Coordinates of C-alpha atoms and ligand atoms in Angstrom, one line a residue:
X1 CA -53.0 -1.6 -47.9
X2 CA -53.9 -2.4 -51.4
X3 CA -49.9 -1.0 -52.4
X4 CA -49.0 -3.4 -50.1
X5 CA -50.7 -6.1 -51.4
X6 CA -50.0 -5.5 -54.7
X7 CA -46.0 -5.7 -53.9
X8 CA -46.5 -8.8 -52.3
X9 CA -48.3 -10.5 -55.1
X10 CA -46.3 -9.2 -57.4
X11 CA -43.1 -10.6 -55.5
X12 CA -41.4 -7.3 -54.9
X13 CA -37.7 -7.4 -53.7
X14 CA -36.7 -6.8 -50.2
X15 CA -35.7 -3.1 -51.2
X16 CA -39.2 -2.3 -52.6
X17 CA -41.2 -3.6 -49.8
X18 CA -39.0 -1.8 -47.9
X19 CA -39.5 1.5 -49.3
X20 CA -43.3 1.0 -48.9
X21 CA -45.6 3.3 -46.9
X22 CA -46.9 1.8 -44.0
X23 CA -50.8 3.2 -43.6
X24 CA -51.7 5.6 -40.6
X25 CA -54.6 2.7 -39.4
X26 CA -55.4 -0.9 -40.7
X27 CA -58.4 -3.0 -40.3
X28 CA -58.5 -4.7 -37.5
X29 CA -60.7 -7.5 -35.5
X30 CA -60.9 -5.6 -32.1
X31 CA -62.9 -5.7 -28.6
X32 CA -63.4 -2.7 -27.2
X33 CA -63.2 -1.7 -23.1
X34 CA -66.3 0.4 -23.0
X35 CA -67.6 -3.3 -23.9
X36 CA -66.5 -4.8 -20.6
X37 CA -68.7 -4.9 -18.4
X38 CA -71.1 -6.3 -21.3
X39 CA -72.1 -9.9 -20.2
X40 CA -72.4 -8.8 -16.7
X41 CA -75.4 -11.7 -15.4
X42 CA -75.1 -13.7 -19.0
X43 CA -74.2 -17.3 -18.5
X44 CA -71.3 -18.1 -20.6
X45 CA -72.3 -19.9 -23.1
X46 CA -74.9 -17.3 -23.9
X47 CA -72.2 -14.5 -24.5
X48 CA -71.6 -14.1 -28.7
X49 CA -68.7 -13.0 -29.6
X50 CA -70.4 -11.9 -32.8
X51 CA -71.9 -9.0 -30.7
X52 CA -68.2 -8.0 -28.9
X53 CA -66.0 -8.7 -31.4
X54 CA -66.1 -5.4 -34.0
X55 CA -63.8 -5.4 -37.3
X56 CA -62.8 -1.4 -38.3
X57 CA -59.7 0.5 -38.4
X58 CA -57.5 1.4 -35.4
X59 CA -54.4 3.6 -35.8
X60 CA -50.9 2.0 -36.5
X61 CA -48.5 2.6 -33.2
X62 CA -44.6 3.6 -33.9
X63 CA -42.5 0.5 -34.0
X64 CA -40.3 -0.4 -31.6
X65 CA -36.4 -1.0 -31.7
X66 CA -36.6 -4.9 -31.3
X67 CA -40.5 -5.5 -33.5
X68 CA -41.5 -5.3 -37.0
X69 CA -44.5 -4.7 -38.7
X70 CA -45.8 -8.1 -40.6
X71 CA -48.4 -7.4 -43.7
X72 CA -50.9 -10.1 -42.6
X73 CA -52.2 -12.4 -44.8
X74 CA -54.4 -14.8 -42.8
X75 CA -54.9 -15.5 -39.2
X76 CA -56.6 -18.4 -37.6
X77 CA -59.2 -18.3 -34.6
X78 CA -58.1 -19.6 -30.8
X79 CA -60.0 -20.9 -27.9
X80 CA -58.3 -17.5 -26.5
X81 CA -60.2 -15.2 -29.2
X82 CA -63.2 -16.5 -27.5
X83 CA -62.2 -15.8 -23.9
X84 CA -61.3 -12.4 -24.9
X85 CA -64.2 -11.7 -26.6
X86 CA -66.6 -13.1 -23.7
X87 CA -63.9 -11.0 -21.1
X88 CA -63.5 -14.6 -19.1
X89 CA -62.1 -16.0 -16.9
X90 CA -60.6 -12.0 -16.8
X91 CA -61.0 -9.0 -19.2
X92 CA -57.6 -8.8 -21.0
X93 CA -57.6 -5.1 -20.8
X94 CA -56.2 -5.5 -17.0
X95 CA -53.0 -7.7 -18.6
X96 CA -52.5 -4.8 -21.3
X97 CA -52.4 -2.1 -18.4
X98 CA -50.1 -3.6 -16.7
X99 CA -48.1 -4.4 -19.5
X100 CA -48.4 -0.5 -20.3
X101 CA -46.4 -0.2 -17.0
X102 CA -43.3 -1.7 -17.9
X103 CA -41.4 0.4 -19.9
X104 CA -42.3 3.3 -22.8
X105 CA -42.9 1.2 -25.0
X106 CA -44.9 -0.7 -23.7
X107 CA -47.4 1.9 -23.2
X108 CA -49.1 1.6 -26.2
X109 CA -50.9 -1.5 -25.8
X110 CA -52.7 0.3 -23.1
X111 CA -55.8 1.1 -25.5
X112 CA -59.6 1.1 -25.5
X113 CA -59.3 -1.4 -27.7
X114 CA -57.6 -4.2 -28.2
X115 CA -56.9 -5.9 -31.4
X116 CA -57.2 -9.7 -31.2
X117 CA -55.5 -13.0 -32.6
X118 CA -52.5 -15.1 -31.5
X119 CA -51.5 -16.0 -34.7
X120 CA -50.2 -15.0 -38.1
X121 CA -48.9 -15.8 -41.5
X122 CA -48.0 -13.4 -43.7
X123 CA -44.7 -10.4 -44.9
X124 CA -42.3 -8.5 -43.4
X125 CA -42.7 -5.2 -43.6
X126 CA -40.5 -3.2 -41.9
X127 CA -38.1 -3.9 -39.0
X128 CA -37.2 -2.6 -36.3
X129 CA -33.1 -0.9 -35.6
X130 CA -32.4 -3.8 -33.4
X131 CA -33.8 -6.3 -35.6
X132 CA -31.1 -8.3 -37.0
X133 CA -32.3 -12.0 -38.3
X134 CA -35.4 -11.0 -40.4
X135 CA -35.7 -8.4 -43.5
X136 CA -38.5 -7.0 -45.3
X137 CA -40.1 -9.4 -47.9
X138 CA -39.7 -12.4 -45.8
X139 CA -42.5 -14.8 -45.8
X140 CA -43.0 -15.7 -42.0
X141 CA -45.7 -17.3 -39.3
X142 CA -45.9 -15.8 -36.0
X143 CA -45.9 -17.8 -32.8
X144 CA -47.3 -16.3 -29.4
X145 CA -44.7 -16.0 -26.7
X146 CA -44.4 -12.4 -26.1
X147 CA -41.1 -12.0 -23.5
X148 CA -39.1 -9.3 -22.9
X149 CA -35.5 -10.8 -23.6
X150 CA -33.5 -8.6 -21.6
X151 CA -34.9 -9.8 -18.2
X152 CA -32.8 -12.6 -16.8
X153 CA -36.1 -14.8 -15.7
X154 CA -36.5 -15.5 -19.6
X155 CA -33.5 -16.7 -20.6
X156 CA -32.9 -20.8 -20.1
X157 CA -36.9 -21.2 -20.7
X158 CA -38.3 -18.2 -21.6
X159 CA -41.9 -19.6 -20.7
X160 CA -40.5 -19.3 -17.3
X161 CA -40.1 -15.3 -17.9
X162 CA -41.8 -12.9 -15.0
X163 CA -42.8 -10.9 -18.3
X164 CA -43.8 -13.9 -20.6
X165 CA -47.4 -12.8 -22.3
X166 CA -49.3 -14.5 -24.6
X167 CA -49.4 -11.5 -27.6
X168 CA -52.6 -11.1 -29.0
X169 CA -54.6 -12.2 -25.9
X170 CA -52.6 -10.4 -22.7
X171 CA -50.8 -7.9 -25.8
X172 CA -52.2 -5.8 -28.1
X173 CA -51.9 -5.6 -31.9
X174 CA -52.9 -9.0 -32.5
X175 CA -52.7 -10.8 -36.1
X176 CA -56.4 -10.7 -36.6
X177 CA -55.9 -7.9 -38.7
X178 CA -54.5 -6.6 -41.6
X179 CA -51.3 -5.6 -39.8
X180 CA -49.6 -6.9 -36.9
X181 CA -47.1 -5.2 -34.6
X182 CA -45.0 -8.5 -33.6
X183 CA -41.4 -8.5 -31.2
X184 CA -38.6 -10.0 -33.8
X185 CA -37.9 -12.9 -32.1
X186 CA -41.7 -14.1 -32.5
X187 CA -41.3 -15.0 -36.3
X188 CA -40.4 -18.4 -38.1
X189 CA -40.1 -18.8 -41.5
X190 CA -43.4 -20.0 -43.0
X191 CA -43.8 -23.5 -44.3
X192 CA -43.5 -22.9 -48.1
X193 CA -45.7 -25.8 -48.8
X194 CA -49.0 -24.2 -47.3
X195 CA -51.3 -21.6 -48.5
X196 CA -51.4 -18.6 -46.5
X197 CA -54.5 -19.2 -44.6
X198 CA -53.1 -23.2 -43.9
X199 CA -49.3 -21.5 -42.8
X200 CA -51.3 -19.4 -40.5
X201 CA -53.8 -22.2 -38.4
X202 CA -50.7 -23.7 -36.6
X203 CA -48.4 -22.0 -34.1
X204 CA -50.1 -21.6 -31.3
X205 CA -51.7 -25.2 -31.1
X206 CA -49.3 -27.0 -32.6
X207 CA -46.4 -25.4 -30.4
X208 CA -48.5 -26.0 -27.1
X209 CA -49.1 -29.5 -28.2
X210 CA -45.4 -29.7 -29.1
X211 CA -44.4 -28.8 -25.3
X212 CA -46.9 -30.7 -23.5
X213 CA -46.0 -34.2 -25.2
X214 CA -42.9 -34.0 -27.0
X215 CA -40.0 -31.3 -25.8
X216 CA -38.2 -31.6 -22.5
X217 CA -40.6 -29.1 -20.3
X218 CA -43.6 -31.7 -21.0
X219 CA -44.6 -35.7 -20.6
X220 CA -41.8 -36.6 -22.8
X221 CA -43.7 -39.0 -24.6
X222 CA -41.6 -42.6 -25.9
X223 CA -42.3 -45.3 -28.2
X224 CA -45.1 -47.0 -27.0
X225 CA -46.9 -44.9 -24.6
X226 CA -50.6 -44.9 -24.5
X227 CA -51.7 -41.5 -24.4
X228 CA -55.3 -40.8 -23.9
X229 CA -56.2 -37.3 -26.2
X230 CA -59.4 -35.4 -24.8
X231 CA -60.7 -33.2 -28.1
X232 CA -58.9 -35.4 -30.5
X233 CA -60.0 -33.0 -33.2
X234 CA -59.8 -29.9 -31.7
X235 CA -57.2 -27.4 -31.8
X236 CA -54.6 -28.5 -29.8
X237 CA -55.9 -32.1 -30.0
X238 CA -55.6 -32.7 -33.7
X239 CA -51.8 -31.6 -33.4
X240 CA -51.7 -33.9 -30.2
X241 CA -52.9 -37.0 -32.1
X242 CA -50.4 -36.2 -35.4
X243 CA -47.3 -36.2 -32.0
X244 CA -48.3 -39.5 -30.6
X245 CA -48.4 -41.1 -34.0
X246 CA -46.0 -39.6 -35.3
X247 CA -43.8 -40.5 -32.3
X248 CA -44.7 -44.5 -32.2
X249 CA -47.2 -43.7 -29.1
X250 CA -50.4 -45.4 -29.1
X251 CA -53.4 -42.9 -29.1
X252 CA -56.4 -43.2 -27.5
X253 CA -58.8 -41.1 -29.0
X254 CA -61.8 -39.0 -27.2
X255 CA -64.2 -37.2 -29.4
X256 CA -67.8 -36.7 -29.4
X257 CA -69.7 -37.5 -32.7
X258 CA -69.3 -40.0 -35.7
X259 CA -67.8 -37.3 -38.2
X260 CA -65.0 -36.7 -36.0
X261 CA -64.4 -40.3 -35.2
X262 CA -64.3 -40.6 -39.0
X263 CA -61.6 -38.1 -39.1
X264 CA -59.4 -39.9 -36.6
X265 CA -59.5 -43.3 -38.7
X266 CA -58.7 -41.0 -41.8
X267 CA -55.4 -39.9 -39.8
X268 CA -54.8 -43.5 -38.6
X269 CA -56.2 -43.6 -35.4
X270 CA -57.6 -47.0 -34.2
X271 CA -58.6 -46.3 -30.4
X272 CA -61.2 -43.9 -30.2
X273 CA -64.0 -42.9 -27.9
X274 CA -66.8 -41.0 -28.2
X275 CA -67.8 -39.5 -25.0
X276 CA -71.3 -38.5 -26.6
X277 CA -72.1 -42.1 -27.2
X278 CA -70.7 -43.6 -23.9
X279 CA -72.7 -40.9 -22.1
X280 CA -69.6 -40.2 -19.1
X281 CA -71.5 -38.7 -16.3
X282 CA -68.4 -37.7 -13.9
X283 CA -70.6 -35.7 -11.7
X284 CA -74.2 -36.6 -10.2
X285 CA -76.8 -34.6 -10.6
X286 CA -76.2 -32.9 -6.8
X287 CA -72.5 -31.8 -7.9
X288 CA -70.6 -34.7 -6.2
X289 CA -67.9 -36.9 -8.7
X290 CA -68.7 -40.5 -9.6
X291 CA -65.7 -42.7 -9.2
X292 CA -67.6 -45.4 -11.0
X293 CA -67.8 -43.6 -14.2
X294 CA -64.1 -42.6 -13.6
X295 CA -63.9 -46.5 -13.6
X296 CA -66.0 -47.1 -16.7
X297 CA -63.7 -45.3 -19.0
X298 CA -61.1 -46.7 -17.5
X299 CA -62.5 -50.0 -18.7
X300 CA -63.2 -48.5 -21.9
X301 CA -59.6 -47.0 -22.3
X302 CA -58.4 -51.1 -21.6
X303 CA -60.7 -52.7 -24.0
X304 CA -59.4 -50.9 -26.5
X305 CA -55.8 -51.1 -25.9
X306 CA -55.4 -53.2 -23.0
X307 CA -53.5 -50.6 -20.6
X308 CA -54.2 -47.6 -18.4
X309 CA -52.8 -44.3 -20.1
X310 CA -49.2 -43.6 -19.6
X311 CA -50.1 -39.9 -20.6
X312 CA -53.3 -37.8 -20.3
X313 CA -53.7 -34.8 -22.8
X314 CA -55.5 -32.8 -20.9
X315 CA -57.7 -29.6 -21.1
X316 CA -61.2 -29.7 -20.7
X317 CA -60.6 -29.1 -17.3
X318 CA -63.4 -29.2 -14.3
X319 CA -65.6 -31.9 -16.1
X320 CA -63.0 -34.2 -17.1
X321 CA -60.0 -33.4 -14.9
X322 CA -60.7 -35.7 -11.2
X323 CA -61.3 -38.8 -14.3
X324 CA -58.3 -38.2 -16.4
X325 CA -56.0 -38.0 -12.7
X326 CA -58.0 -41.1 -12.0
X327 CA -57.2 -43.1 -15.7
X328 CA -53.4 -42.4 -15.1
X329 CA -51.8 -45.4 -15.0
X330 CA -49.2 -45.8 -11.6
X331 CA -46.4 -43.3 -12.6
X332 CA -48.2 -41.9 -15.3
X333 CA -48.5 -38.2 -16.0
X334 CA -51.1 -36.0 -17.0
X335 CA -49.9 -32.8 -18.7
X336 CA -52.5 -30.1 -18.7
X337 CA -53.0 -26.8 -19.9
X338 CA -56.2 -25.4 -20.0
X339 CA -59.5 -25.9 -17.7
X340 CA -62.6 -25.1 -20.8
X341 CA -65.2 -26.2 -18.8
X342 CA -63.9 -24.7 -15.6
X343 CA -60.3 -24.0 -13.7
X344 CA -61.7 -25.0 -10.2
X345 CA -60.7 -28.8 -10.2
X346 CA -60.5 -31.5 -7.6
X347 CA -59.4 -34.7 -7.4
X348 CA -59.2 -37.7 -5.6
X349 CA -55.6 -37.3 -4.1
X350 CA -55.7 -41.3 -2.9
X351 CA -55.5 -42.7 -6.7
X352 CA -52.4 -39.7 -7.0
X353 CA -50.1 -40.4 -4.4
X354 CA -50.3 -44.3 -3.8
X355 CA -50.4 -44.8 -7.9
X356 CA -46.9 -42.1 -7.9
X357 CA -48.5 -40.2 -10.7
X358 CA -47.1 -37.2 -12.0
X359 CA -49.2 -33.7 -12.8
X360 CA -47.7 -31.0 -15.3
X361 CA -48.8 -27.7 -16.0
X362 CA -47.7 -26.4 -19.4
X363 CA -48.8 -23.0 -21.4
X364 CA -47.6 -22.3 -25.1
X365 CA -44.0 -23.1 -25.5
X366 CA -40.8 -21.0 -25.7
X367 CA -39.2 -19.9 -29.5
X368 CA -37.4 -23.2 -29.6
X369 CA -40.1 -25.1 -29.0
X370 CA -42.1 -23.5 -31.2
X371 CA -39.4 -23.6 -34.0
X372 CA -38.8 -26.8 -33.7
X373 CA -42.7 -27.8 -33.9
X374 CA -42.8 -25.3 -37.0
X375 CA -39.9 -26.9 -38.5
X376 CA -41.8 -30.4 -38.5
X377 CA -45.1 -28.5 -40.6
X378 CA -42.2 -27.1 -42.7
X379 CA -40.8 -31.1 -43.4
X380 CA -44.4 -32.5 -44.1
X381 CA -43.9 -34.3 -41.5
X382 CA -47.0 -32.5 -39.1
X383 CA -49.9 -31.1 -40.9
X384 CA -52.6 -28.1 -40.4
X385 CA -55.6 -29.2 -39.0
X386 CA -57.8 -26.7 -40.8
X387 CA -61.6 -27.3 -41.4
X388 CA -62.5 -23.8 -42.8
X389 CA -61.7 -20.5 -43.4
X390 CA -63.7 -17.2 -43.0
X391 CA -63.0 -13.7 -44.1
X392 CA -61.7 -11.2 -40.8
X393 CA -65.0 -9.7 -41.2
X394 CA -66.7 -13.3 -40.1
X395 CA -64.2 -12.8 -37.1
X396 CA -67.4 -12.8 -34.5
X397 CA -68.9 -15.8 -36.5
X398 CA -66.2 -17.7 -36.4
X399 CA -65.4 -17.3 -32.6
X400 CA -69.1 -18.3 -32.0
X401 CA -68.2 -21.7 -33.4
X402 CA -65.2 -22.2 -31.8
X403 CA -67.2 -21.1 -28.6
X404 CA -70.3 -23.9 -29.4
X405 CA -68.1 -26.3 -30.2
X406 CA -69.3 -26.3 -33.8
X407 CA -65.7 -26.6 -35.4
X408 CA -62.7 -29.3 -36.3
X409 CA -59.4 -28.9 -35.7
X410 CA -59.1 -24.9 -36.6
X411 CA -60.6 -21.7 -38.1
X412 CA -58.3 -19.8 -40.7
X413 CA -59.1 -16.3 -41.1
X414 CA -58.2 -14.4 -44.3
X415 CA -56.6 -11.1 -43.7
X416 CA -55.1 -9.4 -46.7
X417 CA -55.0 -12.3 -49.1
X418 CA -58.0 -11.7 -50.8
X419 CA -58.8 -15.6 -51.1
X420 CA -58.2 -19.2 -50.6
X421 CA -55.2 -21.4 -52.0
X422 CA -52.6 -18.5 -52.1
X423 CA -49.2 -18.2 -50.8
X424 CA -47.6 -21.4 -52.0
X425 CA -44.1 -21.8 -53.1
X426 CA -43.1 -25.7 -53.0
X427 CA -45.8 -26.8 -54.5
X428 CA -44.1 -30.2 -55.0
X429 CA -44.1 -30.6 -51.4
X430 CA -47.7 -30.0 -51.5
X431 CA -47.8 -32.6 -54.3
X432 CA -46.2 -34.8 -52.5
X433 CA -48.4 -34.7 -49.3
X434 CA -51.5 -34.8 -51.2
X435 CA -54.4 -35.7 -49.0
X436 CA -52.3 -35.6 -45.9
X437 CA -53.0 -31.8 -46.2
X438 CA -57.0 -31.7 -46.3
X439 CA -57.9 -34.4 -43.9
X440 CA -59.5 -31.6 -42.0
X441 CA -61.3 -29.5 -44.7
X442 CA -65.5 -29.6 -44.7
Ligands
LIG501 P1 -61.1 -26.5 -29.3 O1 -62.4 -26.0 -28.9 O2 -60.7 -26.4 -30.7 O3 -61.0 -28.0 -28.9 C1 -61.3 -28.5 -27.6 C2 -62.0 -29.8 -27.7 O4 -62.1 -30.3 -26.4 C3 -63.3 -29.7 -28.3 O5 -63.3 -30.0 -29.7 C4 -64.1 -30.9 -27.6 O6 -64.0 -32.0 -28.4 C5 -63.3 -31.1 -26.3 N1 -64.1 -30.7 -25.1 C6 -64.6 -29.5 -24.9 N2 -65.3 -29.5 -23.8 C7 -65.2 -30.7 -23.3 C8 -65.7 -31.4 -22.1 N3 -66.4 -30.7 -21.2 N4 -65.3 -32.6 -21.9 C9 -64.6 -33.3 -22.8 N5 -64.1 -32.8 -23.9 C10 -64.4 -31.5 -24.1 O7 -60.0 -25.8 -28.4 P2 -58.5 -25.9 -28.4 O8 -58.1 -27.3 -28.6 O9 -57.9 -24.9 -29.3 O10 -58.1 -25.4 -26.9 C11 -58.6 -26.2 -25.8 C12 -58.3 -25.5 -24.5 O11 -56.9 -25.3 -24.4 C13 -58.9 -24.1 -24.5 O12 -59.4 -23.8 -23.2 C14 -57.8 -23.2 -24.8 O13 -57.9 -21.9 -24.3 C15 -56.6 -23.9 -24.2 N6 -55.3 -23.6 -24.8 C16 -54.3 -23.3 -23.9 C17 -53.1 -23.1 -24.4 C18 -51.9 -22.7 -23.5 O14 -50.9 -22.4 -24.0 N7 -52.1 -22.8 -22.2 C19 -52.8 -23.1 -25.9 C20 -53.9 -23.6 -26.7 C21 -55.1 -23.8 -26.1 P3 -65.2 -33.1 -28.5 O15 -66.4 -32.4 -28.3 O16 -65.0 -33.7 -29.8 O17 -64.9 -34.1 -27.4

C-alpha cells in the first residue's frame, strides 16, 4: 500500500494510478464469525467492541464488472459499526450469506469475516469494465446504499429495492480499511474543501438526515416548522439540526449535558433541552409509560417556542418513541429511523388518530439523495460534524465510545492517510468557512 500512497501524495495522473499493483490483502477492521456467538448472556451494554472488532489483513476479492477498488484514506465510525461488532439486534454474517446467494459475484462477501464501515473517503483505483462515470485518480466519498441496478424494484427509489443493503454493515468489504471494494454507482466526488478524515465522517448520517427531513420520501420540512431533534449532537442529529436551520425550521434541541448544549448555541440553536437535567422518566419503575411526563415535555417543548412539534426526529426508539408520537402536534409527523434503546415500541394510538398525525419510516437514502445532501457539504453550505479522529487500529476504541455514548457528532478514522489535515484542495473554501468547520472538534 505504501506505492499506493506514495502516488496519491505525490498526485499521480490517472494513467499512473492506473498502472499500479493492487496488493494480494490489505489491512482491514474486521469481525470475525467464529466470534458470534461471543456475547451469548452479556447485557448489551456490557459487550466491547474493543474485544470483537480485530484490525489485520484479509485477502483482496476480484473486482467486479460494475465496482472499483477505492485506496481508502479515512473512514468514520457508525452507530452500525457498533451493532455489528456487538452481533445485535442480528449477526450480519446471516445478511452476507444471503447476499452470497444472489448471483456469482456476490458470493464473495460470504466470508468468515467481515470487514466493517459504511463509509469512505478516499482514490480510485481501479474500475471495473462496466464502470463508465468514475476513473482512476478521482478523489471520491462513498455513500452506503448497496442495490443491485438491474432489478426493476430499484429503479424510481432505489431504497425501495428487494436487494437494497446497507454495504459495510449487511455487505462485506467495508471502508474501515485500507481498501474498499465499492459498486460504481456508490461514489460522489469528495468535497474538496475537507481534509480526508472530515470528507469521510458524512455520507451516511448526513444522507439519512437528508431523507428523513428534507427530500420527498421524508417529513418534507417548510419554513417555519418546529422540529424537535432527539441527539441534537449525535450522528445523524448534528446533520439534522444544520437541515432545520438551514431550511428556516425552528429546532428544538434535545441533548443531555451542558457541553453539548454549548455546541448547539455555537451552531445557532436557541431551543434546547437537556433530558439529563429535566430528568424525563417515560416509564415507571414497573415498565408501564407515564403520560404525564409525555405531557411535561410537551410543556417544556411550548415554553420554549410556544407550539407543539410539527416534526419529530426520531431514533432513540423504545424509551422515547410512545413521547415523541405523543408531542406531535395534530397532523404532525414523526419520521423515524432507528430504535437505539430498543425496536419494540408502543404507543398510545388515541393521541395518533384523533390528532391525524402522520408516522414515517425512513433508512439511508437512495444515490440522489445522497448526492444532493453531498453536494450541500461540497457548497459550504452543510458541515462535518467531526469531534475526533482515531487511527483504524483504535477501530474497537472508538466503537466503544460511540456505543457509551461518550462522543459528539462523529468519529473519523484514518486509513491510509498517515495523519490529520490532509487531502485539501480548495483551501479558500476552507478559508472562507473558518470556524463553521470545527464547531465539533474536542
Ligand atoms: P449517535 O450515538 O451518534 O447519536 C445518537 C444520540 O441519541 C446520542 O448522542 C444521544 O444524545 C441520543 N440518545 C441515545 N439514547 C437515547 C435515549 N435513550 N433517549 C434519548 N436520546 C438518546 O448515533 P447516530 O446519530 O449515528 O445514530 C442514531 C441511531 O440511528 C442509531 O441507532 C443508528 O444505528 C441509527 N441510524 C439509522 C440509519 C438508517 O439509515 N436507518 C442511518 C444512521 C443511523 P444525548 O445523550 O445527547 O441525548
Amino acid at each position: 500500500m505504501r506505492e499506493i500512497l506514495d502516488a496519491i501524495q505525490s498526485g499521480a495522473s490517472s494513467g499512473d494510478i492506473a498502472a499500479l499493483p493492487i496488493p494480494e490483502s490489505y489491512r482491514a477492521a474486521h469481525i470475525l464469525k467464529s466470534d458470534e456467538q461471543m456475547w451469548a448472556g452479556v447485557a448489551s451494554k456490557d459487550k466491547d467492541p474493543r474485544r470483537s472488532v480485530h484490525v489485520g489483513d484479509v485477502v483482496t476479492p476480484e473486482l467486479a464488472p460494475d465496482e472499483v477498488y477505492v485506496a481508502v484514506m479515512a473512514s468514520s465510525i457508525n452507530f452500525n459499526t457498533v451493532w455489528s461488532s456487538i452481533f445485535e439486534p442480528v449477526s450480519t454474517f446471516g445478511p452476507m450469506a444471503r447476499l452470497a446467494r444472489e448471483s456469482e459475484w456476490a458470493k464473495r462477501h460470504d466470508q468468515p469475516f467481515q470487514v466493517i464501515g459504511s463509509d469512505a473517503a478516499g482514490v480510485v483505483l481501479k474500475i471495473g469494465s462496466a464502470v463508465r462515470n468514475w476513473k482512476p485518480g478521482d478523489r471520491v466519498t462513498v455513500h452506503c446504499n448497496h442495490v443491485d441496478d438491474q432489478d426493476q424494484s430499484a429503479h424510481n427509489d432505489s431504497m425501495m429495492a428487494a436487494n437494497q443493503r446497507i454495504w459495510g454493515y449487511e455487505t462485506n468489504f467495508g471502508g474501515l480499511a485500507d481498501l474498499a471494494v465499492v459498486k460504481a454507482n456508490q461514489l460522489m466526488p469528495k468535497p474538496e474543501h475537507l481534509t480526508w478524515e472530515e470528507a469521510a465522517v458524512s455520507a451516511l448520517c448526513n444522507s439519512t438526515s437528508y431523507r428523513m427531513l428534507v427530500g420527498r420520501n421524508g417529513a418534507r420540512m417548510k419554513q417555519g416548522d418546529v422540529v424537535l431533534i432527539w441527539g441534537a449532537t449525535g450522528g445523524i442529529g448534528a446533520y439534522a439540526t444544520q437541515y432545520v436551520l438551514n431550511g428556516g425550521g425552528i429546532p428544538v434541541c434535545v441533548v443531555s449535558n451542558a457541553d453539548k448544549a454549548q455546541i448547539l448555541r455555537n451552531m445557532g440553536v436557541e431551543a434546547i433541552i437537556d433530558r439529563s437535567a429535566a430528568g424525563y422518566q417515560f416509564f415507571t419503575d414497573d415498565g408501564a409509560h407515564d403520560e404525564a411526563e409525555w405531557r411535561r415535555l410537551g410543556k417544556d417543548i411550548r415554553a420554549l417556542v410556544g407550539e407543539d412539534p410539527d416534526i419529530v426526529f426520531e431514533h432513540p426508539g423504545r424509551q422515547t418513541f410512545a413521547a415523541s408520537m405523543y408531542v406531535a402536534k395534530r397532523g404532525g409527523t414523526v419520521v423515524t429511523c432507528a430504535a437505539t434503546s430498543g425496536f419494540m415500541m408502543e404507543f398510545d394510538n388515541r393521541h395518533f388518530w384523533m390528532r391525524l398525525k402522520t408516522l414515517i419510516g425512513s433508512h439511508f437514502a437512495n444515490y440522489k439523495e445522497a448526492w444532493e445532501a453531498n453536494r450541500l457539504i461540497a457548497k459550504g453550505m452543510i458541515h462535518p460534524v467531526m469531534s475526533q479522529v482515531f487511527t483504524l487500529e483504535q477501530t474497537g476504541e472508538a466503537a466503544y465510545q460511540v456505543h457509551h455514548n461518550m462522543h459528539e457528532g462523529k468519529l473519523g478514522v484514518l486509513c491510509l492517510a498517515p495523519e490529520e489535515g490532509l487531502g485539501v484542495t480548495n483551501p479558500e473554501l476552507r478559508d472562507q468557512l473558518g470556524d463553521k468547520l470545527h464547531r465539533f472538534r474536542r
